[in-house]
Amino acid sequence: MSNTNISPSIITLLTDFGLKDIYVGTIEGVIANLNPQLRLIHLTHEIPPQHIAAGSFCLASSYAYFPRGTVHLAIVDPGVGSSRRGVAIQIDRGYLVGPDNGLFTSVLRESPAIVAVELTDTRYWRSPVASLTFHGRDIFAPIAAHLASGVKIIELGETIDPLTLNRLEFPAIAITHGKISGSIQYIDRFGNLITNIPATAVVNRSWQIAMADLLIPQRATYSSVDRGELIALVGSSGWIEIAVNGGSASTRLGLSPTEPGNLPLTLEIVESIP
Amino acid sequence: MSNTNISPSIITLLTDFGLKDIYVGTIEGVIANLNPQLRLIHLTHEIPPQHIAAGSFCLASSYAYFPRGTVHLAIVDPGVGSSRRGVAIQIDRGYLVGPDNGLFTSVLRESPAIVAVELTDTRYWRSPVASLTFHGRDIFAPIAAHLASGVKIIELGETIDPLTLNRLEFPAIAITHGKISGSIQYIDRFGNLITNIPATAVVNRSWQIAMADLLIPQRATYSSVDRGELIALVGSSGWIEIAVNGGSASTRLGLSPTEPGNLPLTLEIVESIP
Amino acid sequence: MSNTNISPSIITLLTDFGLKDIYVGTIEGVIANLNPQLRLIHLTHEIPPQHIAAGSFCLASSYAYFPRGTVHLAIVDPGVGSSRRGVAIQIDRGYLVGPDNGLFTSVLRESPAIVAVELTDTRYWRSPVASLTFHGRDIFAPIAAHLASGVKIIELGETIDPLTLNRLEFPAIAITHGKISGSIQYIDRFGNLITNIPATAVVNRSWQIAMADLLIPQRATYSSVDRGELIALVGSSGWIEIAVNGGSASTRLGLSPTEPGNLPLTLEIVESIP
């Protein structure tokens, strides 16, 4: 990337709010009202409702492509109004703002927290008073706007030990007798099945995927095979994926395209003859 | 809010155009072509086709969160090409632009019209000529761009009496013998049922909702109850809502999640023992 | 339009990526990372997966509304990773960037290519290395950002003969004995059926549409008839359309609203008594 200067004026937004209502637009209004110079970039608002794991995967797949100093506002918040904390976290490339419910698990695996703060200073919330059910509008959006406008993270509340941040537990991959067992962590719009097996696990090996009674061959690109063929490949975010050229692997395998992921589907990476 | 200066460069856009076609992008192009410095913020484009009442509700739920001087462009326009007027309306916080078909009813209840103008001056329309079926692109978008660029509202056409602006008639709430009878005015993406009963009607009372043969208890937040329980609460826009913690009230009650609202569903707020 | 200066800082984006994943947001991040001053305007991301013809139609329906110098980034790319070329094309009003698979067919019919370049210079790609499956993020987005930032198109790779650009073949219209035979090229969100017959073909004629056993009368606007009536009219992009006032023509005629278009449905424009 050619531009690595601090550029504190970008906020990204990832939610499960959908686009049917005005929740997303209202958040953009609150931010514009605090500082009209800030730019908001929408990651996605179609995280399946209250599905924290899908939110964690999507944020981790995209945050690294933004300028240094970007504030990533993420709101998938089934516990809004409960005792779950609101947090702001500084990482090497920028900031994370949202509920402390595991939503940042996947980002923090790659980019450890440098500073973490519980959002306790109400001066940085929307006044006169925050609702009990829409902290996105009333707490997280103003906090993101203040951070992106130059307020120091430690001003926003009480510093907390990053080790106390909530983390999701994801299914692990297992390596036994040369086989790698994993699962599907996400299904995208095209019906591609994104596994939890990183490409780094298969470097310099010839491999294929065994799943149910299928053997799925490895190919470099979707179009390496005829239309309609099921293949395995290294996807654009560095995970092994199962795809159908010109079609949908999820439809082919009878999986719901709206399945939020973390399917208990066992697959194995096995050797193949090159 | 910390920033209350006039900031005339923001336009919001609310439509029933959906996101499948290029109608929304074309409007953004027309605005950028007139003044590339203007910023467009999307409220929603998923108003059910031609459902003016849902548009009215959504605009009223969001306009107050934007900076003073914002121009709210709203297009749900089943009568495009008919004799219905196009209007621009000045309110305390900014401007409204769109068809005079009742779309601004809910905003105008809260923020009376200060000036209203029928959009008759074709110099501010897109040239060479306006289509008969897409006034959003050819009349309303240019008008919003001119207003946000500093053209005075009275330049845009003939001043009209605000009392002549079309208003929708919404179901009223009724208060009898300590009971408040109302209906559902909107169902959101999460399946929350937003009633037409304002929170101010139940201040300092213990209450619950009686609907069909259900008694729905009042709680402060979604997570005050076990997952799957039906509750009533004060929602983030100040209306009483019916929700399911971790689920969808509309699904639970057999209502369509795409129902545009204004269901003829009677509910009553009744006293409960605190 | 009042502003016809070169305004090189706008990029539009049209894809089949949908809004459920972070593919679109990631592209916006890549562009912001290269030049935070650039503005991205979204045309649509709901082109049916891999449906190049629908992408071609949508781009042609919207590009002319943007300021001169706009860079139109379009990605519907079933052949990603194959030998299909990536191209940048200069036209009178601006630039086109994307795969050379026919996606620009409809724009190039109206606005011939002035310069065409195959994207071979890897200095303008995302470093360290481009993926094989996401050229949108790794090649096309950086190219669009560089073009919009002032890099000259001939710097981006090897100049090619515009005549070698891939073009889709669309069904032609036929004119025989005063009848015009055509087909449906696109169905929009409202269920309007957009034919491939231009309004210019029926200027100064009284006409109606004959389709299957229906005779569909011509009207000027949707609201010229009672709700629920099927009509034909000149649509906002200059094509003859079939619509239902207050309803959906595609539903009425039993066509799928998600049908990507190019239906083999024969219709005829026939004389009517004025």
JSON list of C-alpha atoms in Angstrom, two decimals, chain B residues 72-178:
[
{"chain": "B", "resi": 72, "resn": "HIS", "atom": "CA", "xyz": [-34.01, 15.25, 3.56]},
{"chain": "B", "resi": 73, "resn": "LEU", "atom": "CA", "xyz": [-34.89, 13.92, 0.13]},
{"chain": "B", "resi": 74, "resn": "ALA", "atom": "CA", "xyz": [-37.67, 11.32, 0.37]},
{"chain": "B", "resi": 75, "resn": "ILE", "atom": "CA", "xyz": [-39.19, 9.52, -2.59]},
{"chain": "B", "resi": 76, "resn": "VAL", "atom": "CA", "xyz": [-42.06, 7.08, -2.25]},
{"chain": "B", "resi": 77, "resn": "ASP", "atom": "CA", "xyz": [-44.10, 8.26, -5.14]},
{"chain": "B", "resi": 78, "resn": "PRO", "atom": "CA", "xyz": [-46.84, 6.04, -6.55]},
{"chain": "B", "resi": 79, "resn": "GLY", "atom": "CA", "xyz": [-48.48, 9.08, -8.12]},
{"chain": "B", "resi": 80, "resn": "VAL", "atom": "CA", "xyz": [-45.47, 10.20, -10.13]},
{"chain": "B", "resi": 81, "resn": "GLY", "atom": "CA", "xyz": [-46.63, 11.85, -13.32]},
{"chain": "B", "resi": 82, "resn": "SER", "atom": "CA", "xyz": [-50.08, 12.60, -11.94]},
{"chain": "B", "resi": 83, "resn": "SER", "atom": "CA", "xyz": [-51.20, 15.99, -10.70]},
{"chain": "B", "resi": 84, "resn": "ARG", "atom": "CA", "xyz": [-49.75, 15.47, -7.22]},
{"chain": "B", "resi": 85, "resn": "ARG", "atom": "CA", "xyz": [-47.41, 18.33, -6.39]},
{"chain": "B", "resi": 86, "resn": "GLY", "atom": "CA", "xyz": [-43.68, 18.19, -5.77]},
{"chain": "B", "resi": 87, "resn": "VAL", "atom": "CA", "xyz": [-42.72, 20.22, -2.72]},
{"chain": "B", "resi": 88, "resn": "ALA", "atom": "CA", "xyz": [-39.85, 21.58, -0.67]},
{"chain": "B", "resi": 89, "resn": "ILE", "atom": "CA", "xyz": [-40.56, 22.36, 2.96]},
{"chain": "B", "resi": 90, "resn": "GLN", "atom": "CA", "xyz": [-38.45, 24.24, 5.47]},
{"chain": "B", "resi": 91, "resn": "ILE", "atom": "CA", "xyz": [-38.65, 23.01, 9.05]},
{"chain": "B", "resi": 92, "resn": "ASP", "atom": "CA", "xyz": [-36.72, 24.11, 12.11]},
{"chain": "B", "resi": 93, "resn": "ARG", "atom": "CA", "xyz": [-33.87, 21.61, 11.63]},
{"chain": "B", "resi": 94, "resn": "GLY", "atom": "CA", "xyz": [-33.58, 21.70, 7.84]},
{"chain": "B", "resi": 95, "resn": "TYR", "atom": "CA", "xyz": [-35.50, 20.89, 4.68]},
{"chain": "B", "resi": 96, "resn": "LEU", "atom": "CA", "xyz": [-37.79, 18.21, 3.24]},
{"chain": "B", "resi": 97, "resn": "VAL", "atom": "CA", "xyz": [-38.01, 17.53, -0.52]},
{"chain": "B", "resi": 98, "resn": "GLY", "atom": "CA", "xyz": [-40.33, 15.07, -2.27]},
{"chain": "B", "resi": 99, "resn": "PRO", "atom": "CA", "xyz": [-43.85, 14.40, -3.47]},
{"chain": "B", "resi": 100, "resn": "ASP", "atom": "CA", "xyz": [-46.77, 16.00, -1.63]},
{"chain": "B", "resi": 101, "resn": "ASN", "atom": "CA", "xyz": [-48.54, 12.74, -0.93]},
{"chain": "B", "resi": 102, "resn": "GLY", "atom": "CA", "xyz": [-48.40, 12.47, 2.84]},
{"chain": "B", "resi": 103, "resn": "LEU", "atom": "CA", "xyz": [-44.80, 11.22, 3.06]},
{"chain": "B", "resi": 104, "resn": "PHE", "atom": "CA", "xyz": [-43.90, 14.06, 5.42]},
{"chain": "B", "resi": 105, "resn": "THR", "atom": "CA", "xyz": [-46.93, 13.65, 7.72]},
{"chain": "B", "resi": 106, "resn": "SER", "atom": "CA", "xyz": [-45.03, 12.23, 10.70]},
{"chain": "B", "resi": 107, "resn": "VAL", "atom": "CA", "xyz": [-42.16, 14.72, 10.53]},
{"chain": "B", "resi": 108, "resn": "LEU", "atom": "CA", "xyz": [-44.55, 17.66, 10.24]},
{"chain": "B", "resi": 109, "resn": "ARG", "atom": "CA", "xyz": [-46.41, 16.53, 13.38]},
{"chain": "B", "resi": 110, "resn": "GLU", "atom": "CA", "xyz": [-43.22, 17.14, 15.33]},
{"chain": "B", "resi": 111, "resn": "SER", "atom": "CA", "xyz": [-41.68, 19.95, 13.26]},
{"chain": "B", "resi": 112, "resn": "PRO", "atom": "CA", "xyz": [-44.21, 22.27, 11.66]},
{"chain": "B", "resi": 113, "resn": "ALA", "atom": "CA", "xyz": [-43.56, 23.64, 8.20]},
{"chain": "B", "resi": 114, "resn": "ILE", "atom": "CA", "xyz": [-42.06, 27.14, 8.27]},
{"chain": "B", "resi": 115, "resn": "VAL", "atom": "CA", "xyz": [-42.13, 27.61, 4.50]},
{"chain": "B", "resi": 116, "resn": "ALA", "atom": "CA", "xyz": [-43.58, 25.32, 1.83]},
{"chain": "B", "resi": 117, "resn": "VAL", "atom": "CA", "xyz": [-43.00, 25.68, -1.89]},
{"chain": "B", "resi": 118, "resn": "GLU", "atom": "CA", "xyz": [-44.44, 23.87, -4.88]},
{"chain": "B", "resi": 119, "resn": "LEU", "atom": "CA", "xyz": [-41.58, 22.94, -7.22]},
{"chain": "B", "resi": 120, "resn": "THR", "atom": "CA", "xyz": [-42.68, 24.85, -10.28]},
{"chain": "B", "resi": 121, "resn": "ASP", "atom": "CA", "xyz": [-39.48, 26.57, -11.41]},
{"chain": "B", "resi": 122, "resn": "THR", "atom": "CA", "xyz": [-38.07, 24.30, -14.09]},
{"chain": "B", "resi": 123, "resn": "ARG", "atom": "CA", "xyz": [-34.72, 26.11, -14.04]},
{"chain": "B", "resi": 124, "resn": "TYR", "atom": "CA", "xyz": [-33.87, 23.98, -11.00]},
{"chain": "B", "resi": 125, "resn": "TRP", "atom": "CA", "xyz": [-34.90, 20.70, -12.61]},
{"chain": "B", "resi": 126, "resn": "ARG", "atom": "CA", "xyz": [-32.62, 18.48, -14.60]},
{"chain": "B", "resi": 127, "resn": "SER", "atom": "CA", "xyz": [-32.39, 19.67, -18.18]},
{"chain": "B", "resi": 128, "resn": "PRO", "atom": "CA", "xyz": [-33.13, 19.22, -21.02]},
{"chain": "B", "resi": 129, "resn": "VAL", "atom": "CA", "xyz": [-36.42, 17.72, -19.91]},
{"chain": "B", "resi": 130, "resn": "ALA", "atom": "CA", "xyz": [-37.88, 15.77, -17.01]},
{"chain": "B", "resi": 131, "resn": "SER", "atom": "CA", "xyz": [-39.20, 12.24, -17.54]},
{"chain": "B", "resi": 132, "resn": "LEU", "atom": "CA", "xyz": [-42.78, 11.50, -16.56]},
{"chain": "B", "resi": 133, "resn": "THR", "atom": "CA", "xyz": [-41.89, 8.51, -14.41]},
{"chain": "B", "resi": 134, "resn": "PHE", "atom": "CA", "xyz": [-38.67, 9.35, -12.55]},
{"chain": "B", "resi": 135, "resn": "HIS", "atom": "CA", "xyz": [-39.11, 12.71, -10.83]},
{"chain": "B", "resi": 136, "resn": "GLY", "atom": "CA", "xyz": [-36.66, 11.48, -8.18]},
{"chain": "B", "resi": 137, "resn": "ARG", "atom": "CA", "xyz": [-33.84, 11.75, -10.69]},
{"chain": "B", "resi": 138, "resn": "ASP", "atom": "CA", "xyz": [-35.15, 14.63, -12.78]},
{"chain": "B", "resi": 139, "resn": "ILE", "atom": "CA", "xyz": [-36.79, 17.01, -10.29]},
{"chain": "B", "resi": 140, "resn": "PHE", "atom": "CA", "xyz": [-36.33, 16.07, -6.62]},
{"chain": "B", "resi": 141, "resn": "ALA", "atom": "CA", "xyz": [-32.59, 15.23, -6.71]},
{"chain": "B", "resi": 142, "resn": "PRO", "atom": "CA", "xyz": [-31.61, 18.46, -8.51]},
{"chain": "B", "resi": 143, "resn": "ILE", "atom": "CA", "xyz": [-33.83, 20.45, -6.14]},
{"chain": "B", "resi": 144, "resn": "ALA", "atom": "CA", "xyz": [-32.17, 18.86, -3.11]},
{"chain": "B", "resi": 145, "resn": "ALA", "atom": "CA", "xyz": [-28.72, 19.56, -4.59]},
{"chain": "B", "resi": 146, "resn": "HIS", "atom": "CA", "xyz": [-29.59, 23.19, -5.22]},
{"chain": "B", "resi": 147, "resn": "LEU", "atom": "CA", "xyz": [-31.06, 23.64, -1.72]},
{"chain": "B", "resi": 148, "resn": "ALA", "atom": "CA", "xyz": [-28.00, 22.04, -0.10]},
{"chain": "B", "resi": 149, "resn": "SER", "atom": "CA", "xyz": [-25.79, 24.26, -2.27]},
{"chain": "B", "resi": 150, "resn": "GLY", "atom": "CA", "xyz": [-27.39, 27.42, -0.93]},
{"chain": "B", "resi": 151, "resn": "VAL", "atom": "CA", "xyz": [-30.29, 28.22, -3.27]},
{"chain": "B", "resi": 152, "resn": "LYS", "atom": "CA", "xyz": [-33.09, 29.78, -1.21]},
{"chain": "B", "resi": 153, "resn": "ILE", "atom": "CA", "xyz": [-36.22, 27.66, -0.86]},
{"chain": "B", "resi": 154, "resn": "ILE", "atom": "CA", "xyz": [-38.47, 30.45, -2.14]},
{"chain": "B", "resi": 155, "resn": "GLU", "atom": "CA", "xyz": [-36.53, 30.46, -5.41]},
{"chain": "B", "resi": 156, "resn": "LEU", "atom": "CA", "xyz": [-37.68, 26.93, -6.19]},
{"chain": "B", "resi": 157, "resn": "GLY", "atom": "CA", "xyz": [-41.28, 27.70, -7.05]},
{"chain": "B", "resi": 158, "resn": "GLU", "atom": "CA", "xyz": [-44.48, 29.14, -5.69]},
{"chain": "B", "resi": 159, "resn": "THR", "atom": "CA", "xyz": [-44.99, 29.47, -1.97]},
{"chain": "B", "resi": 160, "resn": "ILE", "atom": "CA", "xyz": [-47.97, 27.45, -0.78]},
{"chain": "B", "resi": 161, "resn": "ASP", "atom": "CA", "xyz": [-49.94, 27.39, 2.46]},
{"chain": "B", "resi": 162, "resn": "PRO", "atom": "CA", "xyz": [-48.47, 24.61, 4.64]},
{"chain": "B", "resi": 163, "resn": "LEU", "atom": "CA", "xyz": [-52.01, 23.73, 5.69]},
{"chain": "B", "resi": 164, "resn": "THR", "atom": "CA", "xyz": [-52.65, 22.51, 2.15]},
{"chain": "B", "resi": 165, "resn": "LEU", "atom": "CA", "xyz": [-49.88, 19.91, 2.35]},
{"chain": "B", "resi": 166, "resn": "ASN", "atom": "CA", "xyz": [-51.28, 16.41, 2.12]},
{"chain": "B", "resi": 167, "resn": "ARG", "atom": "CA", "xyz": [-51.32, 14.43, 5.37]},
{"chain": "B", "resi": 168, "resn": "LEU", "atom": "CA", "xyz": [-51.95, 10.76, 5.96]},
{"chain": "B", "resi": 169, "resn": "GLU", "atom": "CA", "xyz": [-54.54, 9.78, 8.52]},
{"chain": "B", "resi": 170, "resn": "PHE", "atom": "CA", "xyz": [-53.11, 7.28, 10.94]},
{"chain": "B", "resi": 171, "resn": "PRO", "atom": "CA", "xyz": [-55.10, 5.08, 13.32]},
{"chain": "B", "resi": 172, "resn": "ALA", "atom": "CA", "xyz": [-55.53, 7.01, 16.56]},
{"chain": "B", "resi": 173, "resn": "ILE", "atom": "CA", "xyz": [-54.95, 5.61, 20.01]},
{"chain": "B", "resi": 174, "resn": "ALA", "atom": "CA", "xyz": [-57.89, 5.58, 22.37]},
{"chain": "B", "resi": 175, "resn": "ILE", "atom": "CA", "xyz": [-57.82, 5.91, 26.14]},
{"chain": "B", "resi": 176, "resn": "THR", "atom": "CA", "xyz": [-60.81, 4.54, 28.01]},
{"chain": "B", "resi": 177, "resn": "HIS", "atom": "CA", "xyz": [-61.18, 3.37, 31.61]},
{"chain": "B", "resi": 178, "resn": "GLY", "atom": "CA", "xyz": [-57.42, 3.40, 32.11]}
]
